[in-house]
Short mmCIF file of C-alpha atoms in Angstrom, two decimals:
data_model
loop_
_atom_site.label_atom_id
_atom_site.label_comp_id
_atom_site.label_asym_id
_atom_site.label_seq_id
_atom_site.Cartn_x
_atom_site.Cartn_y
_atom_site.Cartn_z
CA MET J 29 146.55 17.09 -275.73
CA SER J 30 145.96 17.92 -271.86
CA ASP J 31 147.81 21.12 -270.06
CA LEU J 32 148.84 18.20 -267.65
CA TYR J 33 150.45 16.06 -270.52
CA GLN J 34 152.13 19.17 -272.37
CA ALA J 35 153.70 19.76 -269.71
CA PHE J 36 155.24 16.36 -268.65
CA GLN J 37 156.55 15.92 -272.40
CA SER J 38 158.48 19.11 -271.55
CA ARG J 39 159.87 18.15 -268.57
CA ILE J 40 160.73 15.49 -270.50
CA THR J 41 162.52 17.34 -273.18
CA SER J 42 164.32 19.31 -270.75
CA ILE J 43 165.89 16.92 -269.14
CA VAL J 44 166.87 14.56 -272.86
CA ASN J 45 168.19 18.34 -273.83
CA ASP J 46 170.44 19.34 -271.00
CA PRO J 47 173.57 19.98 -271.97
CA HIS J 48 174.62 19.53 -268.51
CA LEU J 49 173.70 16.35 -268.23
CA GLY J 50 175.63 13.03 -268.64
CA VAL J 51 173.69 9.72 -270.01
CA LYS J 52 173.25 8.26 -266.78
CA GLN J 53 171.78 11.37 -265.16
CA LYS J 54 169.61 11.86 -268.01
CA ASN J 55 168.24 8.33 -267.32
CA GLN J 56 168.12 8.69 -263.42
CA PHE J 57 165.75 11.86 -264.44
CA LEU J 58 163.72 10.35 -266.79
CA ALA J 59 163.20 7.86 -264.77
CA LEU J 60 162.38 9.75 -261.70
CA GLU J 61 159.83 10.84 -264.15
CA ALA J 62 158.08 8.22 -264.67
CA GLU J 63 157.41 7.19 -261.69
CA ALA J 64 156.18 10.65 -260.31
CA SER J 65 153.90 10.25 -263.25
CA LEU J 66 152.00 7.34 -261.43
CA PRO J 67 149.15 8.08 -259.10
CA TYR J 68 150.14 8.41 -255.44
CA LEU J 69 149.54 5.78 -252.87
CA THR J 70 146.50 5.96 -251.34
CA VAL J 71 146.45 8.08 -248.04
CA SER J 72 143.91 9.99 -245.62
CA GLN J 73 142.66 13.66 -246.42
CA GLN J 74 144.27 14.90 -243.08
CA VAL J 75 147.42 13.22 -244.83
CA LYS J 76 147.14 14.71 -248.17
CA ASN J 77 146.88 18.39 -246.33
CA ALA J 78 149.72 18.54 -243.97
CA MET J 79 151.81 17.34 -246.78
CA GLU J 80 150.33 20.29 -248.57
CA LYS J 81 151.07 22.53 -246.45
CA GLY J 82 154.23 21.08 -246.12
CA ILE J 83 154.42 19.77 -242.44
CA LEU J 84 154.80 16.37 -243.89
CA CYS J 85 157.48 15.90 -246.72
CA ASP J 86 157.68 12.51 -248.70
CA MET J 87 161.29 13.07 -249.63
CA PHE J 88 159.93 13.03 -253.32
CA GLU J 89 160.48 9.22 -252.68
CA GLY J 90 158.07 8.44 -255.72
CA HIS J 91 154.52 7.29 -255.55
CA ALA J 92 155.20 3.60 -256.16
CA PRO J 93 157.79 2.75 -253.91
CA PHE J 94 159.41 -0.14 -255.71
CA LYS J 95 163.07 -0.15 -253.53
CA PRO J 96 164.06 0.23 -250.22
CA ARG J 97 165.58 4.42 -249.56
CA TYR J 98 168.36 2.37 -247.69
CA VAL J 99 169.67 -1.09 -248.11
CA LEU J 100 172.93 -2.50 -246.51
CA PRO J 101 173.87 -6.20 -247.36
CA ASP J 102 175.99 -8.26 -245.70
CA TYR J 103 178.67 -7.77 -247.59
CA ALA J 104 181.42 -10.64 -245.16
CA LYS J 105 178.69 -12.91 -246.09
CA PHE J 106 178.68 -12.24 -250.18
CA LEU J 107 182.81 -12.47 -249.38
CA ASP J 108 182.44 -16.19 -247.84
CA GLN J 109 179.36 -17.94 -249.81
CA GLY J 110 179.46 -16.26 -253.62
CA SER J 111 176.58 -15.75 -255.55
CA ASP J 112 174.22 -18.21 -257.37
CA TYR J 113 172.62 -15.19 -258.62
CA LEU J 114 175.93 -13.02 -260.02
CA GLU J 115 177.80 -16.44 -260.69
CA LEU J 116 179.98 -15.54 -258.05
CA GLU J 117 182.35 -18.21 -256.77
CA PRO J 118 183.34 -17.43 -252.75
CA ALA J 119 186.30 -14.46 -252.51
CA GLN J 120 190.21 -16.90 -252.16
CA ASP J 121 192.19 -13.70 -252.22
CA PHE J 122 192.30 -9.78 -251.30
CA ASP J 123 191.60 -9.02 -254.97
CA ASP J 124 189.23 -11.32 -255.43
CA ALA J 125 186.86 -9.62 -252.60
CA LEU J 126 188.05 -6.49 -254.14
CA ASN J 127 186.38 -7.65 -257.64
CA LEU J 128 183.61 -9.17 -255.67
CA LEU J 129 183.01 -6.07 -253.96
CA THR J 130 183.12 -4.26 -256.98
CA ILE J 131 180.45 -5.84 -258.84
CA LEU J 132 177.93 -6.38 -256.14
CA TYR J 133 178.26 -2.62 -255.84
CA HIS J 134 175.63 -2.46 -258.90
CA HIS J 135 173.08 -4.60 -258.05
CA VAL J 136 172.39 -2.92 -254.51
CA PRO J 137 169.89 -0.36 -254.95
CA SER J 138 169.53 2.90 -253.15
CA VAL J 139 166.57 5.55 -253.50
CA THR J 140 169.69 7.76 -255.62
CA ASN J 141 170.33 4.26 -257.65
CA ILE J 142 173.67 4.27 -256.39
CA PRO J 143 174.93 1.99 -253.02
CA VAL J 144 174.49 3.92 -250.29
CA TYR J 145 176.37 1.38 -248.12
CA LEU J 146 179.64 -0.15 -249.16
CA GLY J 147 180.30 -1.72 -245.96
CA GLN J 148 182.61 -2.37 -242.74
CA LEU J 149 185.67 -2.09 -245.13
CA ASP J 150 188.62 -3.42 -242.72
CA ASP J 151 186.07 -6.20 -240.83
CA VAL J 152 184.86 -7.09 -244.61
CA LEU J 153 189.12 -7.33 -246.28
CA LEU J 154 191.07 -8.72 -243.34
CA ALA J 155 190.87 -12.02 -243.77
CA TYR J 156 192.01 -11.89 -247.05
CA VAL J 157 195.03 -9.82 -246.45
CA GLY J 158 197.04 -12.72 -246.42
CA ASP J 159 200.91 -11.81 -246.75
CA LEU J 160 200.81 -8.89 -248.82
CA SER J 161 202.32 -6.31 -248.08
CA GLU J 162 201.83 -2.45 -246.72
CA GLN J 163 202.75 -1.42 -249.90
CA GLN J 164 200.54 -3.63 -251.89
CA VAL J 165 197.72 -3.00 -249.72
CA TYR J 166 198.49 0.49 -250.42
CA GLN J 167 198.01 0.35 -253.94
CA LYS J 168 195.28 -1.95 -254.43
CA LEU J 169 193.15 0.05 -252.46
CA LYS J 170 194.07 3.25 -253.47
CA ARG J 171 192.80 1.80 -256.87
CA PHE J 172 189.56 0.23 -255.71
CA TRP J 173 188.97 4.02 -254.21
CA ILE J 174 189.35 5.65 -256.97
CA MET J 175 187.49 3.58 -259.07
CA LEU J 176 184.56 3.98 -256.11
CA ASP J 177 184.21 7.81 -256.75
CA ARG J 178 185.07 7.19 -261.39
CA THR J 179 182.34 4.70 -261.27
CA LEU J 180 179.01 5.63 -258.66
CA PRO J 181 179.78 9.07 -258.73
CA ASP J 182 177.77 9.63 -255.60
CA ALA J 183 178.29 11.74 -252.61
CA PHE J 184 175.83 9.45 -250.35
CA MET J 185 177.28 6.37 -250.80
CA HIS J 186 179.52 5.82 -247.87
CA VAL J 187 182.15 3.25 -245.95
CA ASN J 188 182.21 2.50 -242.98
CA ILE J 189 185.94 1.17 -240.70
CA GLY J 190 186.89 1.08 -236.81
CA PRO J 191 186.86 0.53 -234.69
CA SER J 192 189.38 -1.23 -233.67
CA ASP J 193 193.18 -0.61 -235.22
CA ASN J 194 194.10 -2.75 -238.12
CA ILE J 195 196.01 -1.99 -241.61
CA ILE J 196 192.90 -1.50 -243.64
CA CYS J 197 191.27 1.09 -241.70
CA ARG J 198 194.80 3.08 -241.35
CA MET J 199 195.77 2.69 -244.71
CA ILE J 200 191.54 4.10 -246.32
CA LEU J 201 192.87 6.69 -244.40
CA ARG J 202 195.98 7.86 -245.69
CA ILE J 203 194.01 7.15 -248.66
CA ASP J 204 191.06 9.32 -247.97
CA ALA J 205 193.31 12.40 -247.23
CA GLU J 206 196.00 11.98 -250.18
CA LEU J 207 192.66 11.63 -252.29
CA LYS J 208 189.66 14.18 -251.42
CA GLN J 209 187.31 13.10 -253.47
CA ILE J 210 184.03 13.89 -252.56
CA ALA J 211 182.49 9.25 -252.67
CA PRO J 212 182.69 7.55 -250.98
CA ASN J 213 181.99 9.63 -247.94
CA LEU J 214 183.57 8.13 -244.39
CA THR J 215 182.36 7.26 -241.05
CA PHE J 216 185.29 6.10 -238.29
CA MET J 217 183.89 4.45 -235.67
CA TYR J 218 185.42 5.04 -231.81
CA ASP J 219 185.25 2.79 -228.83
CA PRO J 220 186.99 4.81 -225.91
CA GLU J 221 188.08 1.11 -224.62
CA ILE J 222 188.84 -0.34 -227.67
CA THR J 223 190.56 2.63 -230.18
CA PRO J 224 194.19 3.78 -229.34
CA ASP J 225 194.40 7.37 -229.12
CA ASP J 226 196.69 7.37 -231.92
CA LEU J 227 194.48 6.20 -234.50
CA LEU J 228 191.51 8.78 -233.01
CA ARG J 229 194.44 11.84 -234.39
CA GLN J 230 194.81 10.03 -237.30
CA ALA J 231 190.77 10.10 -238.44
CA THR J 232 190.74 14.15 -236.53
CA ASP J 233 193.91 15.07 -239.18
CA ASN J 234 192.17 13.94 -241.37
CA ILE J 235 189.47 16.52 -240.41
CA CYS J 236 191.74 19.15 -240.42
CA GLU J 237 193.03 17.69 -244.86
CA CYS J 238 189.46 16.43 -246.08
CA SER J 239 186.65 17.13 -243.94
CA LYS J 240 186.22 13.76 -243.40
CA PRO J 241 186.07 11.21 -242.15
CA HIS J 242 182.15 11.31 -239.40
CA ILE J 243 183.48 10.37 -236.07
CA ALA J 244 180.43 8.01 -234.90
CA ASN J 245 180.32 6.75 -231.19
CA TYR J 246 180.36 3.13 -231.55
CA PRO J 247 179.42 2.16 -227.77
CA MET J 248 176.17 4.40 -228.92
CA HIS J 249 175.33 2.46 -232.16
CA ALA J 250 176.09 -0.61 -230.68
CA ALA J 251 173.76 -0.21 -227.57
CA ALA J 252 170.59 -0.23 -229.78
CA TYR J 253 171.36 -2.83 -232.27
CA GLY J 254 174.16 -4.86 -231.43
CA GLU J 255 178.02 -5.74 -231.95
CA LYS J 256 178.42 -5.12 -235.58
CA ARG J 257 174.78 -4.81 -236.06
CA PHE J 258 174.07 -1.84 -237.80
CA GLY J 259 176.12 0.29 -240.49
CA ILE J 260 176.79 4.43 -240.99
CA VAL J 261 174.72 4.95 -244.36
CA SER J 262 174.20 7.94 -247.00
CA CYS J 263 175.03 11.02 -244.92
CA TYR J 264 175.46 9.92 -241.29
CA ASN J 265 172.20 7.01 -240.88
CA SER J 266 172.43 4.56 -237.88
CA LEU J 267 170.02 1.40 -239.73
CA PRO J 268 170.65 -2.28 -238.85
CA LEU J 269 173.18 -4.73 -240.82
CA ALA J 270 171.52 -7.35 -243.11
CA GLY J 271 168.77 -4.77 -243.94
CA GLY J 272 168.30 -1.40 -244.15
CA SER J 273 165.40 1.75 -243.68
CA ASN J 274 162.39 0.94 -246.35
CA THR J 275 161.33 4.65 -246.64
CA LEU J 276 162.38 8.40 -244.66
CA VAL J 277 159.38 10.18 -244.05
CA ARG J 278 159.79 13.80 -242.16
CA MET J 279 158.05 16.06 -240.18
CA ASN J 280 159.03 20.14 -240.40
CA LEU J 281 159.02 21.31 -236.54
CA LYS J 282 159.02 24.54 -237.36
CA GLN J 283 155.40 24.58 -239.50
CA ILE J 284 153.92 22.65 -236.63
CA ALA J 285 155.13 25.45 -234.41
CA GLN J 286 153.46 27.98 -236.22
CA LEU J 287 149.80 27.01 -235.57
CA ALA J 288 150.72 26.34 -232.04
CA GLU J 289 149.19 28.60 -229.00
CA ASN J 290 151.84 27.53 -226.80
CA PRO J 291 155.12 25.20 -226.02
CA ALA J 292 151.95 22.96 -223.96
CA HIS J 293 149.17 23.31 -227.17
CA PHE J 294 152.57 22.36 -229.28
CA LEU J 295 153.47 18.99 -227.45
CA THR J 296 150.31 18.08 -226.08
CA GLN J 297 148.13 18.50 -228.99
CA LEU J 298 149.94 18.84 -232.30
CA LEU J 299 153.21 16.27 -231.83
CA PRO J 300 151.19 13.79 -231.55
CA MET J 301 148.46 14.42 -233.80
CA TYR J 302 151.18 15.02 -237.13
CA SER J 303 153.24 12.39 -235.68
CA GLU J 304 150.16 10.07 -236.37
CA LEU J 305 149.13 11.00 -239.34
CA MET J 306 153.05 10.51 -239.99
CA ILE J 307 153.00 6.44 -238.92
CA GLU J 308 150.07 6.39 -241.25
CA LEU J 309 152.04 8.00 -244.33
CA ILE J 310 155.75 5.20 -243.02
CA ASP J 311 152.99 2.73 -243.11
CA ALA J 312 151.15 3.95 -246.75
CA ARG J 313 154.70 3.46 -248.38
CA SER J 314 156.22 0.76 -246.90
CA THR J 315 152.83 -1.26 -246.84
CA TYR J 316 153.09 -0.74 -250.80
CA LEU J 317 157.69 -1.72 -251.00
CA HIS J 318 156.89 -4.90 -248.80
CA GLU J 319 153.33 -6.47 -250.72
CA LYS J 320 152.90 -5.20 -254.47
CA SER J 321 156.73 -3.74 -255.80
CA ASN J 322 157.83 -7.45 -255.21
CA PHE J 323 161.52 -6.06 -254.09
CA PHE J 324 161.91 -8.62 -251.35
CA GLN J 325 161.39 -11.82 -253.87
CA GLY J 326 165.17 -10.60 -255.44
CA PHE J 327 168.80 -12.26 -254.58
CA LEU J 328 169.56 -9.72 -251.82
CA THR J 329 167.40 -12.08 -250.02
CA THR J 330 166.76 -15.20 -251.12
CA GLU J 331 170.81 -15.52 -250.73
CA GLY J 332 170.49 -13.85 -247.16
CA LEU J 333 172.40 -10.54 -247.06
CA ILE J 334 169.73 -8.86 -246.98
CA GLU J 335 166.29 -9.80 -244.12
CA GLU J 336 162.73 -8.62 -244.93
CA ALA J 337 162.66 -8.16 -241.13
CA ARG J 338 165.85 -5.95 -240.41
CA PHE J 339 163.99 -2.34 -242.59
CA ALA J 340 162.47 -0.01 -240.88
CA PRO J 341 161.27 2.80 -241.62
CA MET J 342 163.11 6.75 -240.17
CA PHE J 343 160.89 8.90 -238.66
CA GLY J 344 162.66 11.81 -239.95
CA ILE J 345 162.26 16.02 -238.67
CA TYR J 346 163.83 19.34 -238.68
CA GLY J 347 162.74 22.68 -237.95
CA MET J 348 164.48 21.99 -234.25
CA ALA J 349 165.18 25.54 -234.12
CA GLU J 350 163.13 27.91 -235.78
CA ALA J 351 160.32 25.35 -233.62
CA VAL J 352 161.78 26.85 -230.66
CA ASN J 353 162.13 30.64 -231.25
CA LEU J 354 158.62 30.68 -232.44
CA LEU J 355 157.38 28.55 -228.89
CA ILE J 356 159.49 30.88 -227.28
CA GLU J 357 158.94 34.23 -228.79
CA LYS J 358 154.92 32.98 -228.25
CA GLU J 359 156.15 32.62 -224.35
CA GLY J 360 156.11 36.38 -224.61
CA ARG J 361 160.57 35.56 -224.50
CA SER J 362 163.09 36.68 -225.88
CA GLY J 363 165.88 33.35 -225.60
CA ARG J 364 167.20 31.50 -228.91
CA TYR J 365 167.79 28.32 -229.40
CA GLY J 366 171.78 27.61 -229.36
CA HIS J 367 171.82 30.05 -227.16
CA ASP J 368 169.74 30.50 -223.85
CA GLN J 369 169.61 27.72 -221.46
CA GLN J 370 165.19 27.79 -221.45
CA ALA J 371 165.12 27.49 -225.10
CA ASN J 372 167.93 24.68 -225.21
CA GLN J 373 166.54 22.49 -222.48
CA LEU J 374 162.62 23.36 -224.20
CA ALA J 375 164.25 21.71 -227.53
CA HIS J 376 165.40 18.80 -225.31
CA THR J 377 161.91 18.06 -223.86
CA ILE J 378 160.69 18.41 -227.93
CA SER J 379 163.05 15.28 -228.59
CA SER J 380 162.62 13.00 -225.25
CA LYS J 381 158.71 13.73 -226.55
CA LEU J 382 159.12 12.79 -229.76
CA ALA J 383 161.36 9.72 -228.71
CA GLU J 384 158.63 8.52 -226.37
CA LEU J 385 156.00 9.27 -229.84
CA VAL J 386 158.46 6.74 -231.84
CA ASP J 387 158.24 4.37 -229.08
CA SER J 388 154.71 4.27 -228.95
CA LEU J 389 153.57 4.57 -232.38
CA PRO J 390 153.57 0.65 -234.14
CA VAL J 391 154.18 1.11 -237.90
CA LYS J 392 152.71 -2.37 -239.86
CA TYR J 393 156.81 -2.65 -241.13
CA GLY J 394 159.62 -1.59 -239.15
CA LEU J 395 162.71 -2.99 -236.93
CA ASN J 396 160.43 -4.97 -233.93
CA GLY J 397 156.89 -3.77 -234.94
CA LYS J 398 158.90 0.08 -234.06
CA ALA J 399 160.04 3.06 -237.09
CA LEU J 400 163.59 5.06 -235.45
CA LEU J 401 163.29 8.86 -234.27
CA HIS J 402 165.71 10.38 -236.95
CA ALA J 403 167.52 14.03 -236.85
CA GLN J 404 167.05 14.78 -240.75
CA GLY J 405 169.94 17.04 -242.83
CA GLY J 406 167.84 18.57 -244.73
CA ILE J 407 167.35 19.26 -248.44
CA SER J 408 168.98 21.42 -251.00
CA LEU J 409 164.65 22.87 -251.54
CA ASP J 410 164.82 24.06 -247.90
CA GLN J 411 164.72 27.41 -246.84
CA ASP J 412 164.29 29.51 -243.46
CA VAL J 413 164.04 26.16 -241.68
CA THR J 414 167.31 24.13 -239.96
CA PRO J 415 168.02 20.89 -240.81
CA GLY J 416 167.21 18.17 -237.45
CA VAL J 417 168.19 19.37 -234.34
CA ARG J 418 170.88 21.97 -235.33
CA ILE J 419 172.03 25.57 -234.63
CA PRO J 420 171.41 27.59 -237.86
CA TYR J 421 173.84 28.58 -239.85
CA GLY J 422 176.06 31.85 -239.48
CA ASN J 423 174.63 32.42 -235.67
CA GLU J 424 176.88 29.23 -234.19
CA PRO J 425 178.83 30.33 -231.07
CA ASP J 426 181.95 28.79 -230.57
CA PRO J 427 182.17 25.01 -230.38
CA VAL J 428 182.44 23.98 -227.37
CA SER J 429 179.26 25.96 -226.18
CA TYR J 430 178.17 24.65 -229.48
CA VAL J 431 178.42 20.99 -228.31
CA GLN J 432 177.01 21.64 -225.11
CA ALA J 433 173.82 22.87 -226.45
CA THR J 434 173.21 20.20 -228.44
CA ALA J 435 174.87 17.09 -227.13
CA GLN J 436 171.74 16.21 -225.07
CA HIS J 437 169.64 15.49 -228.17
CA HIS J 438 171.74 12.93 -229.09
CA GLN J 439 170.49 10.13 -227.30
CA TYR J 440 167.13 10.20 -228.76
CA TYR J 441 167.81 9.47 -232.49
CA THR J 442 168.87 6.08 -233.14
CA SER J 443 168.79 6.38 -236.51
CA GLY J 444 171.19 9.39 -237.08
CA ILE J 445 171.81 12.71 -236.18
CA SER J 446 174.71 14.76 -237.32
CA ASP J 447 175.23 18.50 -236.37
CA ILE J 448 178.12 20.17 -238.20
CA LEU J 449 181.14 22.14 -236.74
CA THR J 450 182.69 24.37 -238.63
CA ILE J 451 185.97 25.44 -238.27
CA ASP J 452 188.47 28.19 -238.81
CA GLU J 453 191.52 26.47 -240.64
CA THR J 454 193.33 28.16 -238.02
CA VAL J 455 193.12 24.47 -236.76
CA LYS J 456 195.08 23.22 -239.51
CA SER J 457 198.14 24.82 -236.77
CA ASN J 458 196.99 23.21 -233.57
CA ARG J 459 195.58 19.65 -234.82
CA GLU J 460 195.44 18.40 -231.12
CA ALA J 461 192.37 21.17 -230.76
CA MET J 462 190.72 19.02 -233.43
CA TYR J 463 191.30 15.99 -231.28
CA ASN J 464 189.62 17.30 -228.22
CA LEU J 465 187.09 18.71 -230.03
CA CYS J 466 186.11 15.50 -231.39
CA LYS J 467 187.36 13.20 -228.15
CA GLY J 468 184.56 15.99 -225.45
CA ALA J 469 181.78 15.88 -227.64
CA LEU J 470 181.77 12.14 -227.56
CA ASN J 471 181.85 11.83 -223.83
CA MET J 472 179.72 14.19 -223.63
CA GLY J 473 177.41 12.08 -225.13
CA TYR J 474 177.34 12.67 -229.50
CA ARG J 475 176.22 10.04 -231.53
CA GLU J 476 178.23 11.72 -234.53
CA PHE J 477 180.94 14.41 -233.96
CA THR J 478 181.49 15.63 -237.63
CA ALA J 479 183.00 18.73 -238.65
CA ASN J 480 184.01 21.22 -241.36
CA VAL J 481 187.54 23.13 -241.74
CA ASP J 482 186.74 26.54 -243.71
CA SER J 483 189.37 26.90 -246.01
CA ASN J 484 189.07 23.40 -248.02
CA ASP J 485 187.60 22.89 -250.86
CA LEU J 486 185.60 19.65 -250.00
CA VAL J 487 182.93 20.23 -247.23
CA ARG J 488 180.18 18.31 -246.36
CA VAL J 489 176.52 20.12 -247.09
CA THR J 490 173.42 18.19 -244.62
CA GLY J 491 176.50 14.97 -244.37
CA TYR J 492 177.29 14.47 -247.76
CA MET J 493 180.60 15.72 -249.33
CA VAL J 494 181.02 18.61 -252.32
CA LYS J 495 183.92 20.80 -253.99
CA LEU J 496 183.35 24.63 -253.51
CA SER J 497 185.39 24.48 -256.84
CA ASP J 498 182.99 22.14 -258.47
CA ILE J 499 179.65 24.70 -257.37
CA GLU J 500 181.96 27.42 -258.51
CA LYS J 501 181.33 25.53 -261.96
CA PHE J 502 178.49 23.33 -261.90
CA ALA J 503 176.06 26.78 -263.85
CA LYS J 504 178.37 26.48 -267.02
CA GLN J 505 179.52 22.83 -267.70
CA GLY J 506 177.80 20.38 -265.44
CA SER J 507 179.54 17.55 -263.17
CA ARG J 508 180.30 14.33 -263.20
CA ASN J 509 178.84 13.73 -260.26
CA ASN J 510 175.70 13.39 -259.31
CA THR J 511 175.66 14.99 -256.27
CA THR J 512 176.98 18.42 -257.30
CA PHE J 513 173.17 19.65 -258.21
CA LEU J 514 172.13 19.42 -255.01
CA GLY J 515 175.27 21.13 -253.22
CA THR J 516 174.75 23.68 -255.39
CA GLU J 517 170.47 23.98 -254.76
CA ALA J 518 171.59 24.08 -251.16
CA ALA J 519 174.27 26.76 -251.42
CA LYS J 520 171.58 28.87 -253.19
CA ASN J 521 168.47 28.02 -250.93
CA THR J 522 169.90 27.10 -247.21
CA ALA J 523 172.63 29.46 -246.69
CA ILE J 524 175.27 26.57 -246.13
CA LEU J 525 178.39 28.74 -247.34
CA ASP J 526 177.31 31.16 -244.59
CA ARG J 527 178.46 28.91 -241.65
CA LYS J 528 180.03 30.66 -239.36
CA PRO J 529 184.15 28.73 -239.05
CA ARG J 530 184.82 29.36 -235.02
CA VAL J 531 187.96 29.06 -233.98
CA ALA J 532 188.95 26.10 -231.63
CA SER J 533 190.81 28.12 -228.88
CA LEU J 534 188.73 26.43 -226.27
CA GLU J 535 190.85 23.19 -226.58
CA SER J 536 191.85 22.81 -223.60
CA THR J 537 188.34 23.59 -222.10
CA PRO J 538 187.42 20.62 -219.30
CA VAL J 539 184.63 19.36 -221.64
CA TYR J 540 185.17 15.87 -220.99
CA THR J 541 187.52 13.98 -218.32
CA THR J 542 190.28 11.51 -219.57
CA SER J 543 190.13 8.12 -217.62
#
């Protein structure tokens, strides 16, 4: 018996016998081991070297991709037409709609095997409210919300609501604040032309209660994809509706900066070179999915719930903070990212260059032939490197200064960017401060506004939710939630618990202008 086979058997045995994993969790880990036992896709030696050095990372999506990373079905179309494959008639009322969605969710794949997109639920469900009373809608949605957390216990599962004011939107915000579940994740779309201030206040009040929802800048997303032609999924990823992401590959900017002689060398030589290698890896992975896996022969495609042409790869980057600090040091300067104007400007230049490269490098399977630039939120195994373009944990300036330092990045990252502001619990007695901070950030160009409140049990890690109380118990008893182990690893490896809670004491600072 070979050493490799013995090691494989040992890993399988450890999963089978793990006292902290449920049966479904064991099945998932066993499937990952099986796929990882296959030969890797054919890529050049340069790509292999870049992966071995930690410059490029395939996000552990598997050696033979047989499903897209993220899938965003057109749920409104599904409810309207039903499904031949699932033998379902079109929805006739609110109960029908909830039942049909519950069924379809179990047939929507993702990298986690749990659907990462549950739909723009207020748009999807409004047509079926009929003459139901507010209390009836509340009861039905609350049962639905509890069902989602208990049967699909994965914090990457994501619901969208807004920007219009309606009973479903308001009710979901109310229920989410009451239940404080890790799942589903939630994004509220904000449009200053449509969304009333008191609805935005309800959303920011929810952040004070349970660190949810994300607040998305609807006009920015709509400008990239078209009105109602996109969704926010998983952590905070913006992707085409009726499509999704076929793969996510990421680049470690810190590792590249270590190889650079100076900022010019980094920008004009190394970044273009590794971007081309990144596209090679993206094409290898997406080609297997589109041409060999037969995924796009399934009922989601044949019944028109997804379109193959609306899938795009995500060109992810992380480690901006460390890259900038290294490049500044190589020039003999002492400025630090997030605190120094020259350092911040260099970071903005890097983001602009990345957007230029992604736009100039075609991919084989993309949205209009292009990949989508993404500020990747990190994974639980990352050490000594900061997610996306965030300011390193424990070194954050006050919230207003944080927004001012990072806002210019958001224009470049079409498929998602998130800065997590950690706010002191005193904001609960001055909730207008959270509202002002959110509105100011969006007016300054934030694509997404996200905040944790320091005293909340429910917090964001890289973008997904976890309960601190679950992390404390995990080592002894595991968790029914699939993502608790990721949060536990992140707490150990990535210093998320070192985030510095800041008092939102500058809420009167004019970071935005009211109309």
